[in-house]
mmCIF file of C-alpha atoms in Angstrom:
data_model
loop_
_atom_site.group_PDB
_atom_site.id
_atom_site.type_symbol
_atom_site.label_atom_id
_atom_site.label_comp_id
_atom_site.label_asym_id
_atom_site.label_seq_id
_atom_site.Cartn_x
_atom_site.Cartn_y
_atom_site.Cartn_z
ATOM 1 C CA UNK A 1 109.291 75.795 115.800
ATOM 2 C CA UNK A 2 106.472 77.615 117.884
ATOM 3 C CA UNK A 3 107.049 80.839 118.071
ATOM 4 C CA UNK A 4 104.908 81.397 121.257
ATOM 5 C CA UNK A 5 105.823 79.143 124.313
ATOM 6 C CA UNK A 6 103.309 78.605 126.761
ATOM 7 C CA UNK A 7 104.820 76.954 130.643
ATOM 8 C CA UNK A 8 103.099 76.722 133.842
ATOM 9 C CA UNK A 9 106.085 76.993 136.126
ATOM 10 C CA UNK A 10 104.945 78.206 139.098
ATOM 11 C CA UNK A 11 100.989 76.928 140.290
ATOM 12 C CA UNK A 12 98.613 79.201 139.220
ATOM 13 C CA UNK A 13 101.027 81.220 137.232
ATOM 14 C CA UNK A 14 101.567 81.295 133.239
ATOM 15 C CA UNK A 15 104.533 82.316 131.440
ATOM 16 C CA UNK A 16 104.171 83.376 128.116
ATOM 17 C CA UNK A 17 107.341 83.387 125.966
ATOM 18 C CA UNK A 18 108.092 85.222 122.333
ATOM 19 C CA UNK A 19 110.232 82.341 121.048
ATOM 20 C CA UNK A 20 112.227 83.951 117.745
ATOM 21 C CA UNK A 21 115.569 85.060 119.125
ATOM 22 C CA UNK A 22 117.250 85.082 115.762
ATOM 23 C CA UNK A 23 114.556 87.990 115.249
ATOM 24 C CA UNK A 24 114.458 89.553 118.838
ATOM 25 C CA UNK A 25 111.095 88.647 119.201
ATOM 26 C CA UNK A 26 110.059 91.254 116.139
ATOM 27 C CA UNK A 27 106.268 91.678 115.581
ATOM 28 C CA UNK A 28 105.919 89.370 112.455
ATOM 29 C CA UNK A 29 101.966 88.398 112.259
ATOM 30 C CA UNK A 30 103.179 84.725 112.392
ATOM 31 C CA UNK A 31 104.311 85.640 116.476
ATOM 32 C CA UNK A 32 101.327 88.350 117.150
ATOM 33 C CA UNK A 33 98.255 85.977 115.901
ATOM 34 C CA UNK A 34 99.408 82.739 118.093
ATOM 35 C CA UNK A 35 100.510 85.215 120.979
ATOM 36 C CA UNK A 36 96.775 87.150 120.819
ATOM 37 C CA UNK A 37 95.241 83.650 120.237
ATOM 38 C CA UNK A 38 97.436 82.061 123.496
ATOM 39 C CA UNK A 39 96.912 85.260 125.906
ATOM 40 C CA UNK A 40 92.824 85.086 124.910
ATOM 41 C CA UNK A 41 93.228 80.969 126.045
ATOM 42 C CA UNK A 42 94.796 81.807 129.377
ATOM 43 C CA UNK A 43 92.532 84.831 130.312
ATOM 44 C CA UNK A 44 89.478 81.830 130.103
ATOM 45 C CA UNK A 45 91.660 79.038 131.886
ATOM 46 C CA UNK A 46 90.586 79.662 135.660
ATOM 47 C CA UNK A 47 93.352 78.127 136.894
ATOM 48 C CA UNK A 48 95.931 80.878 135.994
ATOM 49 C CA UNK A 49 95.739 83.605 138.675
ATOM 50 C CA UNK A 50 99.112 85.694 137.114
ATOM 51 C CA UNK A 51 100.442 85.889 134.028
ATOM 52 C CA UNK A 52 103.865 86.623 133.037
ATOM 53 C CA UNK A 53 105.650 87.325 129.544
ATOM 54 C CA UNK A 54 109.110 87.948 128.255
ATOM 55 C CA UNK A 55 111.489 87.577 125.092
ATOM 56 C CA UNK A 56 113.640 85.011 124.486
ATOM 57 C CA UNK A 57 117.429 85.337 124.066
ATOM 58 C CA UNK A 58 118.515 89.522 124.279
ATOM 59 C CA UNK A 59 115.304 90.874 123.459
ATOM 60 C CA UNK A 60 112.176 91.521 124.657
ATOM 61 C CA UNK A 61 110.461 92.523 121.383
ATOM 62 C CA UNK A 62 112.141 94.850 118.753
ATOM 63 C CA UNK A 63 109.041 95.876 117.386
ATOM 64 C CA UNK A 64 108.088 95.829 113.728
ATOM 65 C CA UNK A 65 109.384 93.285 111.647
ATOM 66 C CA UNK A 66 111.228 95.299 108.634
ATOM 67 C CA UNK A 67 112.680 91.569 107.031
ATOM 68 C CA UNK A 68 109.989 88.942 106.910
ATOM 69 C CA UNK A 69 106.307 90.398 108.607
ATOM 70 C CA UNK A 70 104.378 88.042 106.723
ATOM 71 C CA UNK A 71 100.560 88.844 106.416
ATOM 72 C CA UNK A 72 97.540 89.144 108.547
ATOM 73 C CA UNK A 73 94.954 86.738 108.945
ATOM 74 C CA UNK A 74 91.782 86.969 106.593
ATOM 75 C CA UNK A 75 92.628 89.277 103.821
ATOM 76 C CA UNK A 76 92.125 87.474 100.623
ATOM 77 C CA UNK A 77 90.623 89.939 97.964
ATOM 78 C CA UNK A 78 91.555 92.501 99.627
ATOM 79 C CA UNK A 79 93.910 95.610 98.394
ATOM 80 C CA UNK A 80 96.582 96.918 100.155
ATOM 81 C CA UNK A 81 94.834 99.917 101.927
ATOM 82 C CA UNK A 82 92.506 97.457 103.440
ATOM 83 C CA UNK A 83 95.257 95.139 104.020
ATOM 84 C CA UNK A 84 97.075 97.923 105.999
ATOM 85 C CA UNK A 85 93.730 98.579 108.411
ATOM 86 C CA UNK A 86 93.122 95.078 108.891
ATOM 87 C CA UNK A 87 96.923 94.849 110.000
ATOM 88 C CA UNK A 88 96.565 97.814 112.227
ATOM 89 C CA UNK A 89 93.618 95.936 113.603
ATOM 90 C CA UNK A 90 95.725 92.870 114.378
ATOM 91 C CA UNK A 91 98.127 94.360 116.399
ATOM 92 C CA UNK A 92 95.959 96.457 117.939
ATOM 93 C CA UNK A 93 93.954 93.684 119.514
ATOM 94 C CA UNK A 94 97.229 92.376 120.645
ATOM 95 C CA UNK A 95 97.656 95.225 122.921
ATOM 96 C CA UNK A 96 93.796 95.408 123.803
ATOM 97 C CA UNK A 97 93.778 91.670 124.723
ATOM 98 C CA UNK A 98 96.523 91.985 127.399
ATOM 99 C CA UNK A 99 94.303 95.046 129.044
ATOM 100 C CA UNK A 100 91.484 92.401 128.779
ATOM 101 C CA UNK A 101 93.282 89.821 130.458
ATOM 102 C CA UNK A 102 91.614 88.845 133.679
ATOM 103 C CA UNK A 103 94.924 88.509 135.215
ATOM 104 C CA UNK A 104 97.579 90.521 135.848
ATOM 105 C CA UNK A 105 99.967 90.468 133.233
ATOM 106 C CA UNK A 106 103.753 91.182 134.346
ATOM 107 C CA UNK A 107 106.341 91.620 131.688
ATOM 108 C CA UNK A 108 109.844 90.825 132.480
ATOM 109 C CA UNK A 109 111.796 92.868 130.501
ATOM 110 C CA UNK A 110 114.573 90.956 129.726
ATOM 111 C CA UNK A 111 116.438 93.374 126.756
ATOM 112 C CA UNK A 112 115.405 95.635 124.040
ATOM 113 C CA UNK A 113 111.487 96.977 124.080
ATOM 114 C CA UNK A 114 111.543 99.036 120.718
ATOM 115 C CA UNK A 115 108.565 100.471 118.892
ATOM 116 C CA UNK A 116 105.407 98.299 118.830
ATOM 117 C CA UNK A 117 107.468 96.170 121.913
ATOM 118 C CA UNK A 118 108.014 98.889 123.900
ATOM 119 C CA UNK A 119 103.694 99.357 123.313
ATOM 120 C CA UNK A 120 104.201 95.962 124.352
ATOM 121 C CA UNK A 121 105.493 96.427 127.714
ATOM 122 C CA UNK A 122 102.892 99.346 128.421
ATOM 123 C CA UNK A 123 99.931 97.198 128.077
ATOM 124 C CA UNK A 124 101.317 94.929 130.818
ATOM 125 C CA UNK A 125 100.048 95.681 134.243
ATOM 126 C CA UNK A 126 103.536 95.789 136.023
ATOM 127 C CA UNK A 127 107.175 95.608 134.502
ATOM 128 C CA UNK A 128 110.338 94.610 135.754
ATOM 129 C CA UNK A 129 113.507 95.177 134.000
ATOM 130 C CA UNK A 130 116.931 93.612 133.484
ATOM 131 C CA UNK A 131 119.647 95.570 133.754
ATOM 132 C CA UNK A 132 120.072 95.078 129.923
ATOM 133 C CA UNK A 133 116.581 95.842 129.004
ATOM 134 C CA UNK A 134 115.947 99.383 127.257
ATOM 135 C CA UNK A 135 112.605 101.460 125.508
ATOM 136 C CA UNK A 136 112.892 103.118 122.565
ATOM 137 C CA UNK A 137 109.692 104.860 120.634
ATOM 138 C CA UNK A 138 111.490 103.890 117.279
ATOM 139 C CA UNK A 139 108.702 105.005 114.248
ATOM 140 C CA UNK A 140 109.717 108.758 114.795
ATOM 141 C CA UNK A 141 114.164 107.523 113.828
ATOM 142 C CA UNK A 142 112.050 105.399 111.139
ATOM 143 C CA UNK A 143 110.665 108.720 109.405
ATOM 144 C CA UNK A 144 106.906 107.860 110.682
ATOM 145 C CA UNK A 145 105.194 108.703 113.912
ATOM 146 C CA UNK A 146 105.894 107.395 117.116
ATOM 147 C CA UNK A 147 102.608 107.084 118.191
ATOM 148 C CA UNK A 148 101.501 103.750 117.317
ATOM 149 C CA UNK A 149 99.207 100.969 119.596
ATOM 150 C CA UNK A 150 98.389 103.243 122.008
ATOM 151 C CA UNK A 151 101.410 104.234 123.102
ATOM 152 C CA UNK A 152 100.999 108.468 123.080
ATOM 153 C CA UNK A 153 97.904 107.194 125.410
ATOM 154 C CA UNK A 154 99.975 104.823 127.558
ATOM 155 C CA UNK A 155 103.103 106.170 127.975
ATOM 156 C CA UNK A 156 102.302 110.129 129.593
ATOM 157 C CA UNK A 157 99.791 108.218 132.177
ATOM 158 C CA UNK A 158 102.674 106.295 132.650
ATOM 159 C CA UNK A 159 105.468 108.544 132.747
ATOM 160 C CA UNK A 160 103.764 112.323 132.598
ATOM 161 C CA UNK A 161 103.306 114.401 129.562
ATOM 162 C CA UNK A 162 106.844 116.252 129.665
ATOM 163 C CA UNK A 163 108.861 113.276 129.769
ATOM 164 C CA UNK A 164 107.064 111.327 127.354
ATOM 165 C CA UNK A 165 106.846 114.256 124.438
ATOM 166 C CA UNK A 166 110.684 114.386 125.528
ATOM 167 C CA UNK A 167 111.231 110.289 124.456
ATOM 168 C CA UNK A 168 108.534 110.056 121.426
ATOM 169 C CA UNK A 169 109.844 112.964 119.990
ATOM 170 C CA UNK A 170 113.695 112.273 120.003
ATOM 171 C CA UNK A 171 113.342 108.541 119.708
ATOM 172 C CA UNK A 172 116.058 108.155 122.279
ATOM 173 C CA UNK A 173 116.632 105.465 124.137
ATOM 174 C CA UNK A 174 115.581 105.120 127.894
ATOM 175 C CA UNK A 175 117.425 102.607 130.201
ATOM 176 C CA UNK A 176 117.004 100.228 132.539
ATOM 177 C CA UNK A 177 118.070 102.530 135.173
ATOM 178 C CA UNK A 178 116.505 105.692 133.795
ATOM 179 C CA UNK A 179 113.406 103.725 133.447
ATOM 180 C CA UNK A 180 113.410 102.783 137.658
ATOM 181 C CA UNK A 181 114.197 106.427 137.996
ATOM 182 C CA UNK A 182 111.411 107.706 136.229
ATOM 183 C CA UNK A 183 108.643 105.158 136.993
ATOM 184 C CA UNK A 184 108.107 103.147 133.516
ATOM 185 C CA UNK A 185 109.519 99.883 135.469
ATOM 186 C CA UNK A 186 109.044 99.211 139.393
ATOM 187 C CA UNK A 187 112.747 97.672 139.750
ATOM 188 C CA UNK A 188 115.336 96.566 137.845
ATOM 189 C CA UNK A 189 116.272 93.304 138.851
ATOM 190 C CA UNK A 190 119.507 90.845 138.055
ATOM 191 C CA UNK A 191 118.847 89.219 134.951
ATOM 192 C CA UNK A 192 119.488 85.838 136.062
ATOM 193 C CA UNK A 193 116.924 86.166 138.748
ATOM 194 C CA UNK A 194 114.039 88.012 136.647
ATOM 195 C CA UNK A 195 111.991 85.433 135.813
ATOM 196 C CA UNK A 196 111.972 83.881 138.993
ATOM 197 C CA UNK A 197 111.650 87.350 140.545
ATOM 198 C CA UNK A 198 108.141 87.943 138.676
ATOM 199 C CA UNK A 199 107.390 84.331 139.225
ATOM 200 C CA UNK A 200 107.464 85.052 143.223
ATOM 201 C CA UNK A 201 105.378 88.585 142.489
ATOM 202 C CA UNK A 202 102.585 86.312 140.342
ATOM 203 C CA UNK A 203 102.613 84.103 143.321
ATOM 204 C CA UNK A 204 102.346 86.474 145.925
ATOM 205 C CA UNK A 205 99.389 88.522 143.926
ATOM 206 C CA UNK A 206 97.612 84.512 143.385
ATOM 207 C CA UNK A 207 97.161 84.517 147.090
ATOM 208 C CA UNK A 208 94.290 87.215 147.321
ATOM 209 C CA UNK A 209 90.624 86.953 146.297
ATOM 210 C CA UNK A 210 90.184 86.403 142.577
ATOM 211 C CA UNK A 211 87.475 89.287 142.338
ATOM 212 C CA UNK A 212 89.331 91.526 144.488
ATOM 213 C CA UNK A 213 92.154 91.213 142.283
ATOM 214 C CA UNK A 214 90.240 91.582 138.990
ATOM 215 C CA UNK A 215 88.103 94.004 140.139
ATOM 216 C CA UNK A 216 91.349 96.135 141.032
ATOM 217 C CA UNK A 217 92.798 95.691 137.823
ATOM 218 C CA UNK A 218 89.734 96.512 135.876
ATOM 219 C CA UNK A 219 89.700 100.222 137.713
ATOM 220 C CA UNK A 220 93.181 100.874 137.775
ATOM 221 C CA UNK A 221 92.733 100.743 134.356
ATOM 222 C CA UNK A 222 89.380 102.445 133.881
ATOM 223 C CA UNK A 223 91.192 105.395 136.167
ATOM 224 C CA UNK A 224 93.232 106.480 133.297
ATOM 225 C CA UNK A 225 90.031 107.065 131.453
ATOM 226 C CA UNK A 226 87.686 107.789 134.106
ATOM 227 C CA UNK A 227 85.849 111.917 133.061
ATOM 228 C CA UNK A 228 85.848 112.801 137.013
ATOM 229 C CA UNK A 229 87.159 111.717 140.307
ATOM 230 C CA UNK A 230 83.950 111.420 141.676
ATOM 231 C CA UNK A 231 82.347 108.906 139.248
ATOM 232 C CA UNK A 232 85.640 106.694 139.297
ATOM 233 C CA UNK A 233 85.068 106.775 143.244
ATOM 234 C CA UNK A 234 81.769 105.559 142.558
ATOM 235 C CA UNK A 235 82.922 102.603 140.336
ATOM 236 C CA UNK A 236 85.662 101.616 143.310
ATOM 237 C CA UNK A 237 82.933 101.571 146.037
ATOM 238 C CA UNK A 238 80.528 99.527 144.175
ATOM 239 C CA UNK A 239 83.552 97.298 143.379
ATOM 240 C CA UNK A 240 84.771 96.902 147.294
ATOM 241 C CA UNK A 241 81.566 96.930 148.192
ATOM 242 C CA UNK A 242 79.770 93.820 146.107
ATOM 243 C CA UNK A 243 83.219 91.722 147.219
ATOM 244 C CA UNK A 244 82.223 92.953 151.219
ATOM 245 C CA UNK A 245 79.081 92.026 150.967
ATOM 246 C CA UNK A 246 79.161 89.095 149.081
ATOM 247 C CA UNK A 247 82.353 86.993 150.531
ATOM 248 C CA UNK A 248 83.814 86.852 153.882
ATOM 249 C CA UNK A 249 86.906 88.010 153.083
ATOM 250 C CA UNK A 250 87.302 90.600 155.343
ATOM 251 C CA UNK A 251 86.500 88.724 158.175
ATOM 252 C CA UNK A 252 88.909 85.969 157.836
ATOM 253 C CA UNK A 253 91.973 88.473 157.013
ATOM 254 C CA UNK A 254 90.750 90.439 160.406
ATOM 255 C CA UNK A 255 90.757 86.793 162.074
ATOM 256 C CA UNK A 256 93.881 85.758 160.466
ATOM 257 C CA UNK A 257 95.999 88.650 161.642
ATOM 258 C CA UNK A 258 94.531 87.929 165.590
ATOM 259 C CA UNK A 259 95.815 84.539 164.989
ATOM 260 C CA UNK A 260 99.259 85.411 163.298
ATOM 261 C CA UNK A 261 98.443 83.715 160.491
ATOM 262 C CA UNK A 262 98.155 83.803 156.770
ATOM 263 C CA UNK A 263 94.340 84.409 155.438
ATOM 264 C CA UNK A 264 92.830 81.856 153.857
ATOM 265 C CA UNK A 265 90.456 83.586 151.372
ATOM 266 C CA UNK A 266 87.935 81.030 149.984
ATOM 267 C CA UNK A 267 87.473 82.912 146.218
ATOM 268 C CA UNK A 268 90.765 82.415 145.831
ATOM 269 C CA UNK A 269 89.524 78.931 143.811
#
């Protein structure tokens, strides 16, 4: 059985699934290599404009994999300290390659996001929630840290500084309607209709210009580690302006809305 399922159900939109149920969707290297290895393949395959993952069954992904992790890739000879960093590597990249994605990445959050899954969820570009769905930053109940894959970096941009000390610290868990309230999700939406719910917010963000999409992804990112307001201005305007000067986009969406009709922007392809 794949542990990773890969669908196109919606044109231009990928859905990438964590298939081990039994598991929640735990972090075992045999899940995170062919999920890393399928979200590099779909950042290169043009024809996906939105990307959306979940969890199969109740969870979304319970993190760390206490009963059967298996091993990371390429560590023959190696002893365990170096096995260790090369496994911290791994997972890592996993969260690094979703930030990389040249798509947006939504995660429907279908049911738990604990430890290195709620990470997980924070690398994603947007989140929706089920009402079932909840966070919890488990390595501090565990007797370690909670700060693990960038999560003491993701979550107070996310969240602010008070609030996420406030979660990391007590290893609580947040829920789906705590997380609307405080801004880790945009909405919590019937669980029946998530996936279709993202599927129509993929589709509706596949309509705009590819670069003017990418681009905006790129420095909403770069924001959150931008040293001064004025030199992330500078990186927008050279953004909007290359796509200005460079397409016609602007033009046909000022046409488009004389004519009371939907813009047809030709970068879209």
């Amino acid at each position: 059985m794949s542990f990773i399922v890969v669908e196109r159900p919606r044109e231009n939109v990928a859905l990438v699934t964590l298939n081990r149920p039994e598991r929640m969707n735990a972090m075992a290297f045999d899940v995170m290599v062919p999920f890393r290895e399928s979200l590099e393949a779909i950042s290169n395959d043009n024809s996906v404009r939105a990307v959306v993952i979940t969890g199969a069954g109740r969870g979304f992904c319970s993190g760390a994999d206490q009963t059967s992790a298996g091993s990371p890739p390429h560590i023959d000879g190696l002893t365990r300290p170096s096995v260790a960093l090369r496994a911290m590597e791994m997972l890592d990249d996993v969260v690094l390659t979703l930030r990389r994605m040249h798509q947006p990445v939504i995660a429907a959050i279908n049911g738990a996001a604990i430890g290195g899954g709620f990470c997980l969820s924070l690398a994603a570009d947007i989140r929706l929630a089920a009402p079932e769905a909840y966070f919890r930053a488990a390595g501090i109940n565990n007797g370690l840290t909670s700060s693990e894959l960038g999560l003491s970096y993701l979550l107070p941009r996310a969240i602010g500084s008070s609030r996420a000390f406030e979660i990391m610290l007590t290893g609580r868990d947040i829920d789906a309607d705590e997380a609307a309230r405080i801004g880790l999700v945009s909405r919590i939406v019937a669980g029946e209709d998530l996936l279709e719910e993202a599927f129509d917010l993929a589709q509706r963000i596949a309509m705009f210009s590819r670069p003017g999409i990418e681009l905006t992804k790129r420095t909403l990112w770069s924001s959150l580690d931008a040293s001064s307001m004025s030199q992330h201005m500078n990186q927008e305007g050279l953004g909007q302006l290359m796509i200005r000067l460079m397409t016609d986009n602007f033009e046909e969406a000022t046409l488009a809305r004389r004519e009371k009709r939907d813009p047809v922007f030709r970068d879209t392809r």
